[in-house]
């Protein structure tokens, strides 16, 4: 690969460590939604995952009384890592058997304390879930500016893959959003201190006022707060995505012809949109009945004749131990095409609902990986789905 200025220069075509070539023939990066036919996807890995000590943003996500509030910091047990990898590898195999290309991120050793000029934390988090970190928007893949201190360097797990995508698909662009500082100035430290003692009603009141422990000092968003629907992009304002983050997404993508909409749900822990607001195929939306949209925000769907269905109740009363997410991971599915959906195997009612909606359901055993960062949608990131950028809301 040469360039005009230095015609004799070339980039190394192989990675130094593994000798694996950077260029993969036929590789294609492109995706505009979460339901067109899936051709290539990244599935996370559980290797080396840690429970980091609490940080200002993570405290607000972790349920009150959970040992994960700080006391439990350290490497997850080898047994739980192996079991989670068994689930994730099984999921990858199901996808590969359907001729979907599956890539896995590189493992990162999170054991060392992470220190920047602005903060210090006991360890990184892990290499799950890729959906939080990577935003595929058309032919570009963007690494998101996440708000958990433990996830500040998580993009490192994807650098080699991104490099390979960049060299293999001449139309693909890899990007990094502005890096936040995550210093104490980035958070309402008084909120963080008080959080432990707030009731659910109090946290709900605060959330309805759109007040979170994250301030507007940094540009912050997690890719999992963004739902792509062709020309329209829906972004959840909440703990992990602030208004500065939404302004950044708006300015960046509206200049490319997308329309960006801010959504708010009645949810006392609004973090990641994909167990709340899940488009299933063109014209059909699955919503979480416990987290209604703010007034007026359904109009765009109703005006465009979208059918809105409420998800059935999850099969479980509680999430598995040491899990950051709610039981609503039941509706966090991976759609393979307009007729096929992967659902967690124990979520029988959710599977039945999809069956009635006309989907072929593929059960996937993943519950023992939930604690590592969520459900089937969380555990993946799109590289390529067939289809073009449609206007579903003309
Ligand atoms: N934080 C949300 C979304 C997870 C994908 C939940 O726990 O339901």
XYZ file of C-alpha atoms and ligand atoms in Angstrom:
402
model
C 0.000 0.000 0.000
C 1.748 3.139 -1.121
C 0.734 6.736 -1.190
C 1.417 9.600 -3.536
C 3.871 11.500 -1.351
C 6.078 8.520 -0.612
C 5.601 6.109 -3.488
C 8.074 3.611 -2.070
C 6.621 3.533 1.417
C 4.380 0.688 2.462
C 2.461 -0.205 5.577
C 3.202 -3.488 7.289
C 0.639 -5.991 6.089
C 1.027 -8.289 9.053
C 0.609 -7.743 12.764
C 3.936 -7.965 14.524
C 2.789 -10.360 17.234
C 0.601 -12.902 15.478
C 1.618 -12.626 11.826
C -2.078 -12.460 10.958
C -2.472 -10.304 7.847
C -4.270 -6.996 8.233
C -6.029 -7.366 4.917
C -8.977 -9.765 4.730
C -10.373 -10.257 1.243
C -14.031 -9.390 0.759
C -14.477 -7.756 4.160
C -17.307 -5.210 4.206
C -18.302 -2.676 6.857
C -21.830 -1.269 6.586
C -24.943 -1.268 8.774
C -27.894 1.112 9.139
C -30.224 -0.645 11.566
C -30.533 -3.671 13.839
C -32.812 -5.851 11.718
C -31.550 -6.161 8.135
C -29.810 -9.471 7.217
C -26.744 -9.846 9.403
C -23.574 -10.897 7.573
C -20.709 -10.015 9.938
C -20.688 -9.330 13.670
C -18.359 -9.012 16.657
C -19.148 -11.192 19.701
C -17.547 -10.240 23.042
C -15.333 -12.436 25.219
C -15.316 -12.888 28.998
C -11.546 -13.349 29.367
C -9.894 -11.624 32.256
C -12.973 -9.664 33.314
C -12.793 -7.668 36.527
C -15.255 -6.021 38.838
C -13.645 -2.627 39.196
C -13.955 -0.577 42.348
C -16.961 1.738 42.171
C -16.541 4.975 40.260
C -18.938 7.959 40.183
C -20.845 6.823 37.067
C -20.929 3.112 37.832
C -22.290 3.670 41.348
C -25.496 5.060 39.930
C -26.023 1.988 37.764
C -25.409 -0.626 40.415
C -28.491 -1.498 42.501
C -28.389 -0.259 46.112
C -27.153 -2.928 48.479
C -25.282 -4.845 45.760
C -21.797 -6.042 46.733
C -20.628 -4.587 43.419
C -20.869 -1.107 44.953
C -17.178 -1.483 45.765
C -16.590 -4.210 48.294
C -16.243 -6.875 45.656
C -13.557 -5.328 43.418
C -11.205 -7.838 41.794
C -10.967 -10.428 39.058
C -14.119 -12.484 38.453
C -13.686 -16.154 39.317
C -12.066 -18.342 36.678
C -15.075 -20.664 36.863
C -17.511 -17.845 36.026
C -15.239 -16.592 33.216
C -15.060 -20.061 31.675
C -18.812 -20.572 31.906
C -19.505 -17.157 30.349
C -17.062 -17.927 27.530
C -18.821 -21.248 26.965
C -22.063 -19.281 26.433
C -20.444 -16.623 24.234
C -18.589 -19.232 22.147
C -21.833 -21.197 21.746
C -23.575 -18.024 20.553
C -20.737 -17.355 18.078
C -21.021 -20.936 16.756
C -24.799 -20.591 16.226
C -24.139 -17.461 14.153
C -21.277 -19.041 12.189
C -23.427 -22.080 11.404
C -25.793 -19.609 9.722
C -22.907 -18.307 7.582
C -22.523 -15.100 9.579
C -18.880 -14.048 9.952
C -17.980 -13.690 13.640
C -14.971 -11.779 14.969
C -13.819 -11.737 18.565
C -12.006 -8.847 20.271
C -8.498 -9.205 21.647
C -8.110 -9.932 25.372
C -6.679 -7.092 27.438
C -4.935 -7.637 30.770
C -6.940 -5.412 33.104
C -5.132 -6.477 36.210
C -3.074 -3.316 36.689
C -4.445 -0.206 38.333
C -5.399 2.431 35.746
C -4.141 5.934 36.409
C -4.504 9.007 34.197
C -3.728 12.615 35.176
C -7.437 12.911 36.086
C -8.386 9.710 37.888
C -7.247 6.375 39.218
C -9.227 3.115 39.457
C -8.449 -0.442 40.561
C -8.772 -2.041 37.123
C -10.457 -2.009 33.744
C -13.733 -3.812 33.225
C -13.444 -6.380 30.419
C -14.029 -7.010 26.730
C -17.778 -7.266 27.029
C -20.095 -5.852 25.870
C -18.913 -4.587 22.466
C -22.270 -2.836 21.822
C -21.460 -0.183 24.452
C -18.126 0.734 22.916
C -18.600 0.491 19.133
C -21.089 2.451 17.037
C -21.404 1.266 13.433
C -23.041 4.013 11.453
C -23.239 3.215 7.753
C -19.690 2.570 6.586
C -18.004 3.930 9.696
C -17.215 2.432 13.097
C -16.796 4.810 15.995
C -15.297 4.128 19.408
C -17.546 5.846 21.976
C -16.551 8.226 24.834
C -17.820 6.150 27.773
C -18.424 7.503 31.274
C -17.216 4.634 33.480
C -13.613 5.201 34.476
C -12.994 1.448 34.294
C -13.974 1.470 30.610
C -11.743 4.363 29.569
C -9.263 2.102 27.776
C -11.705 -0.595 26.623
C -11.276 0.494 22.986
C -7.842 -1.163 23.107
C -9.571 -4.533 22.700
C -10.842 -3.452 19.276
C -7.850 -1.571 17.872
C -6.460 -4.539 15.881
C -9.875 -5.426 14.450
C -10.578 -1.807 13.495
C -7.175 -1.585 11.829
C -7.926 -4.727 9.844
C -11.348 -3.417 8.795
C -9.758 -0.139 7.733
C -7.154 -1.834 5.526
C -9.570 -4.417 4.108
C -12.530 -2.257 3.109
C -11.440 0.869 1.207
C -14.799 2.535 1.947
C -14.686 1.975 5.697
C -13.728 4.704 8.178
C -12.703 4.021 11.764
C -13.164 6.849 14.232
C -12.747 7.809 17.850
C -15.041 10.292 19.596
C -13.407 13.039 21.734
C -11.862 11.477 24.826
C -13.468 12.593 28.109
C -11.451 13.468 31.198
C -13.639 11.718 33.809
C -12.090 13.781 36.583
C -14.093 14.537 39.731
C -15.248 17.692 37.882
C -17.066 15.486 35.366
C -19.477 14.221 38.041
C -21.816 15.629 40.691
C -19.826 14.165 43.508
C -22.517 15.159 46.050
C -25.043 13.030 44.120
C -22.637 10.144 44.083
C -22.194 10.328 47.849
C -25.964 10.553 48.420
C -26.912 7.824 45.983
C -26.475 4.970 48.410
C -29.244 6.342 50.603
C -31.852 7.274 47.981
C -35.047 5.266 47.616
C -36.260 4.080 44.207
C -38.889 6.839 44.269
C -36.192 9.455 44.896
C -33.942 8.169 42.111
C -36.964 8.149 39.780
C -37.795 11.761 40.663
C -34.227 12.739 39.980
C -34.194 10.858 36.696
C -37.437 12.518 35.557
C -35.745 15.863 36.223
C -32.902 14.537 34.008
C -30.365 14.899 36.766
C -27.630 12.306 36.901
C -24.261 11.922 38.525
C -22.678 12.666 35.141
C -22.502 16.411 34.413
C -22.157 18.233 31.108
C -18.428 18.867 31.577
C -17.321 16.054 29.240
C -18.811 14.844 25.956
C -20.168 11.445 27.029
C -22.098 8.674 25.342
C -22.173 4.913 25.216
C -22.847 3.453 21.771
C -25.580 1.308 23.368
C -27.630 4.452 24.029
C -27.974 4.909 20.266
C -30.577 3.041 18.172
C -30.167 3.304 14.416
C -33.185 3.235 12.127
C -31.840 4.129 8.684
C -31.882 7.901 8.238
C -33.136 8.359 11.821
C -30.976 7.919 14.879
C -32.596 7.735 18.341
C -30.424 8.533 21.343
C -31.366 8.003 24.976
C -30.500 10.851 27.351
C -29.519 9.299 30.664
C -26.678 8.478 32.958
C -24.231 7.245 30.325
C -25.163 9.773 27.614
C -25.311 13.457 28.437
C -26.663 16.348 26.372
C -23.160 17.317 25.213
C -22.805 13.764 23.870
C -26.117 14.037 22.023
C -25.091 17.440 20.597
C -21.891 15.861 19.330
C -23.770 12.934 17.724
C -26.222 15.400 16.162
C -23.569 17.667 14.709
C -21.511 14.798 13.370
C -24.226 12.687 11.788
C -26.733 15.354 10.722
C -23.997 16.787 8.481
C -24.048 13.362 6.769
C -27.818 13.471 6.166
C -29.048 11.578 9.248
C -31.728 12.955 11.613
C -30.957 12.645 15.313
C -33.764 12.417 17.921
C -33.313 12.591 21.690
C -35.446 10.143 23.677
C -36.224 10.002 27.399
C -37.928 7.175 29.222
C -39.481 7.001 32.694
C -36.680 4.890 34.098
C -34.730 5.491 37.290
C -31.551 3.999 35.757
C -31.660 5.064 32.098
C -28.604 3.303 30.773
C -28.487 1.723 27.316
C -31.527 1.841 25.097
C -31.552 -1.798 23.994
C -33.673 -3.284 26.788
C -36.178 -0.438 26.460
C -36.666 0.545 22.804
C -36.122 -2.272 20.288
C -37.090 -1.982 16.616
C -37.864 -5.505 15.345
C -38.351 -4.961 11.610
C -39.546 -2.052 9.437
C -42.847 -0.896 10.948
C -42.645 -2.868 14.217
C -41.284 -1.637 17.552
C -40.974 -3.477 20.890
C -41.156 -1.203 23.954
C -40.544 -1.897 27.626
C -43.921 -1.531 29.440
C -42.175 -0.406 32.650
C -40.275 2.431 30.981
C -42.742 4.610 29.056
C -41.473 7.193 26.614
C -41.820 10.835 27.641
C -44.983 12.528 26.372
C -45.103 13.158 22.636
C -42.189 10.888 21.764
C -44.352 8.097 20.297
C -45.781 10.445 17.685
C -43.102 9.904 15.052
C -43.910 6.164 15.067
C -47.682 6.560 15.184
C -47.672 9.100 12.339
C -45.684 6.678 10.207
C -47.968 3.711 10.975
C -45.478 1.789 13.071
C -47.026 -0.903 15.244
C -45.849 -0.564 18.843
C -45.904 -3.727 20.941
C -45.155 -3.962 24.665
C -42.709 -6.664 25.667
C -44.034 -9.496 27.832
C -42.694 -9.873 31.381
C -39.254 -11.459 31.776
C -39.064 -15.082 32.908
C -36.907 -14.214 35.929
C -37.654 -12.182 39.073
C -34.011 -11.258 39.530
C -30.920 -10.871 37.373
C -28.113 -13.419 37.963
C -25.626 -12.639 40.765
C -23.102 -9.849 40.159
C -25.011 -8.613 37.105
C -25.227 -4.901 36.292
C -28.437 -5.170 34.254
C -32.131 -5.680 34.992
C -34.305 -8.715 34.183
C -35.378 -6.840 31.031
C -32.403 -8.351 29.244
C -35.249 -10.646 28.131
C -35.967 -8.164 25.320
C -32.281 -7.615 24.477
C -32.173 -9.873 21.417
C -30.111 -10.174 18.244
C -32.182 -9.945 15.086
C -30.658 -11.865 12.171
C -33.110 -10.686 9.489
C -36.748 -9.514 9.250
C -37.983 -13.006 10.146
C -35.341 -14.441 12.490
C -34.401 -13.485 16.033
C -31.997 -14.919 18.628
C -33.519 -14.876 22.144
C -32.016 -16.046 25.444
C -33.060 -19.679 25.869
C -34.671 -19.357 29.325
C -36.950 -16.462 28.229
C -39.847 -18.679 27.178
C -42.549 -15.970 27.257
C -40.397 -13.628 25.167
C -39.782 -16.433 22.663
C -43.533 -17.083 22.438
C -44.205 -13.394 21.840
C -41.725 -13.350 18.933
C -43.276 -16.519 17.566
C -46.714 -14.852 17.564
C -45.211 -11.805 15.842
C -44.169 -14.095 12.982
C -40.471 -14.624 13.795
C -38.463 -17.834 13.647
C -36.882 -17.912 17.100
C -33.341 -19.180 17.690
C -32.814 -19.923 21.420
C -29.344 -19.021 22.721
C -28.004 -20.062 26.131
C -26.471 -16.811 27.420
C -27.815 -16.119 30.926
C -24.549 -17.135 32.591
C -22.788 -14.407 30.569
C -25.250 -11.643 31.597
C -23.089 -10.548 34.518
C -20.272 -9.848 32.069
C -22.184 -7.029 30.428
C -25.677 -7.903 29.293
C -27.747 -9.839 26.793
C -27.519 -10.904 23.169
C -27.671 -7.421 21.657
C -25.168 -6.076 24.195
C -22.773 -8.979 23.537
C -22.472 -8.114 19.857
C -21.609 -5.211 17.551
C -22.599 -4.973 13.897
C -19.952 -4.994 11.203
C -22.130 -5.673 8.164
C -25.832 -5.994 7.553
C -27.156 -6.130 4.009
C -29.476 -3.315 3.003
C -29.293 0.399 2.492
C -30.044 3.538 4.457
C -33.863 3.685 4.311
C -36.149 6.527 5.323
C -38.685 4.881 7.660
C -40.149 8.212 8.840
C -40.627 10.341 5.689
N -29.541 -0.957 31.783
C -30.651 -1.534 31.103
C -30.269 -1.985 29.723
C -29.409 -3.152 29.585
C -29.133 -3.538 28.161
C -31.259 -2.646 31.925
O -30.591 -3.133 32.819
O -32.386 -3.010 31.690
